């Protein structure tokens, strides 16, 4: 459930957790019990977001204002990095009989 900021005219700012369906409705002040309109007083909290998603948001924000050129993009990825090539690099183990196993893929599955 998201946290919203409200600004009471008598008591000042306060925060409240509410469903997104009630985001535009005024909140009840915890001190004076009066209604207060929603206010944007601070930046959104991204601390609960997974790091991969935070990195994606930062990359999208950067690319909207100053996108990288192709040379800059290639320079940031070394040869054989695995993220830009068509086929990702995987660790493959082979037994004497020729059977393959992928220890990093899905260890609970049996290969055939």
Tab-separated table of C-alpha atoms in Angstrom:
chain	number	residue	atom	x	y	z
A	1	UNK	CA	0.000	0.000	0.000
A	2	UNK	CA	1.502	3.383	-0.951
A	3	UNK	CA	2.243	6.205	1.470
A	4	UNK	CA	0.764	9.621	0.649
A	5	UNK	CA	1.574	13.064	2.059
A	6	UNK	CA	-1.160	15.399	3.254
A	7	UNK	CA	-1.027	19.005	4.421
A	8	UNK	CA	-3.391	20.053	7.211
A	9	UNK	CA	-3.986	23.803	7.387
A	10	UNK	CA	-3.868	23.830	11.210
A	11	UNK	CA	-1.470	21.000	12.180
A	12	UNK	CA	0.933	20.814	9.231
A	13	UNK	CA	2.092	17.889	7.109
A	14	UNK	CA	1.399	14.206	7.845
A	15	UNK	CA	1.610	10.900	5.984
A	16	UNK	CA	-0.930	8.118	5.614
A	17	UNK	CA	-0.997	4.687	3.980
A	18	UNK	CA	-4.013	4.325	1.705
A	19	UNK	CA	-5.072	2.179	-1.249
A	20	UNK	CA	-4.242	3.589	-4.679
A	21	UNK	CA	-7.961	3.850	-5.446
A	22	UNK	CA	-8.204	6.552	-2.741
A	23	UNK	CA	-5.139	8.545	-3.808
A	24	UNK	CA	-7.023	11.728	-4.764
A	25	UNK	CA	-9.362	11.791	-1.758
A	26	UNK	CA	-8.516	14.065	1.199
A	27	UNK	CA	-7.061	12.479	4.324
A	28	UNK	CA	-8.132	12.790	7.961
A	29	UNK	CA	-5.607	14.618	10.131
A	30	UNK	CA	-4.506	12.408	13.046
A	31	UNK	CA	-4.297	15.411	15.449
A	32	UNK	CA	-7.395	17.506	14.772
A	33	UNK	CA	-9.458	14.952	12.754
A	34	UNK	CA	-10.076	17.553	10.039
A	35	UNK	CA	-9.831	16.797	6.330
A	36	UNK	CA	-6.603	17.716	4.586
A	37	UNK	CA	-5.815	17.709	0.846
A	38	UNK	CA	-3.083	15.538	-0.577
A	39	UNK	CA	0.234	17.321	-1.090
A	40	UNK	CA	3.448	16.309	-2.830
A	41	UNK	CA	6.085	17.147	-0.234
A	42	UNK	CA	8.887	14.662	-0.970
A	43	UNK	CA	10.244	12.384	-3.643
A	44	UNK	CA	8.876	8.837	-3.936
A	45	UNK	CA	10.521	6.171	-1.773
A	46	UNK	CA	12.365	3.584	-3.817
A	47	UNK	CA	14.133	1.851	-0.939
A	48	UNK	CA	11.709	-1.102	-1.022
A	49	UNK	CA	12.259	-1.597	-4.739
A	50	UNK	CA	14.598	-4.403	-5.881
A	51	UNK	CA	18.025	-3.197	-7.008
A	52	UNK	CA	17.509	-4.414	-10.603
A	53	UNK	CA	14.400	-2.284	-10.941
A	54	UNK	CA	16.149	0.755	-9.390
A	55	UNK	CA	18.973	0.362	-11.933
A	56	UNK	CA	16.437	0.104	-14.762
A	57	UNK	CA	14.690	3.296	-13.593
A	58	UNK	CA	18.048	5.099	-13.394
A	59	UNK	CA	19.020	3.902	-16.876
A	60	UNK	CA	15.686	5.003	-18.325
A	61	UNK	CA	15.985	8.397	-16.649
A	62	UNK	CA	19.514	8.868	-17.986
A	63	UNK	CA	18.583	7.784	-21.497
A	64	UNK	CA	15.646	10.187	-21.621
A	65	UNK	CA	17.926	13.189	-21.073
A	66	UNK	CA	21.329	12.137	-22.431
A	67	UNK	CA	21.286	8.870	-24.376
A	68	UNK	CA	24.583	7.086	-25.006
A	69	UNK	CA	26.041	6.888	-28.469
A	70	UNK	CA	26.788	3.467	-29.918
A	71	UNK	CA	30.522	3.925	-29.243
A	72	UNK	CA	29.861	4.825	-25.592
A	73	UNK	CA	27.572	1.817	-25.193
A	74	UNK	CA	30.110	-0.586	-26.697
A	75	UNK	CA	32.883	0.879	-24.530
A	76	UNK	CA	30.882	0.207	-21.367
A	77	UNK	CA	30.549	-3.507	-22.227
A	78	UNK	CA	33.704	-5.549	-22.501
A	79	UNK	CA	34.167	-8.342	-25.021
A	80	UNK	CA	32.317	-11.505	-24.034
A	81	UNK	CA	30.202	-9.815	-21.363
A	82	UNK	CA	27.234	-12.012	-22.277
A	83	UNK	CA	24.568	-9.316	-22.043
A	84	UNK	CA	24.880	-8.032	-25.616
A	85	UNK	CA	25.623	-11.211	-27.533
A	86	UNK	CA	22.869	-13.299	-29.043
A	87	UNK	CA	23.549	-16.316	-26.857
A	88	UNK	CA	24.246	-15.896	-23.139
A	89	UNK	CA	27.359	-17.531	-21.789
A	90	UNK	CA	26.535	-20.492	-19.540
A	91	UNK	CA	28.578	-22.847	-17.460
A	92	UNK	CA	28.334	-26.356	-18.930
A	93	UNK	CA	29.701	-29.503	-17.302
A	94	UNK	CA	30.179	-32.699	-19.319
A	95	UNK	CA	30.534	-36.155	-17.845
A	96	UNK	CA	32.661	-38.979	-19.303
A	97	UNK	CA	29.579	-40.436	-20.970
A	98	UNK	CA	28.938	-37.149	-22.795
A	99	UNK	CA	25.945	-36.019	-20.727
A	100	UNK	CA	25.682	-32.266	-20.209
A	101	UNK	CA	24.681	-30.516	-17.018
A	102	UNK	CA	24.063	-26.842	-16.392
A	103	UNK	CA	24.836	-26.207	-12.719
A	104	UNK	CA	23.695	-22.572	-12.753
A	105	UNK	CA	20.481	-22.986	-14.728
A	106	UNK	CA	17.933	-25.038	-12.795
A	107	UNK	CA	19.543	-27.573	-10.476
A	108	UNK	CA	16.204	-29.173	-9.587
A	109	UNK	CA	15.512	-30.214	-13.216
A	110	UNK	CA	16.900	-33.319	-14.852
A	111	UNK	CA	18.321	-32.760	-18.315
A	112	UNK	CA	17.442	-35.063	-21.232
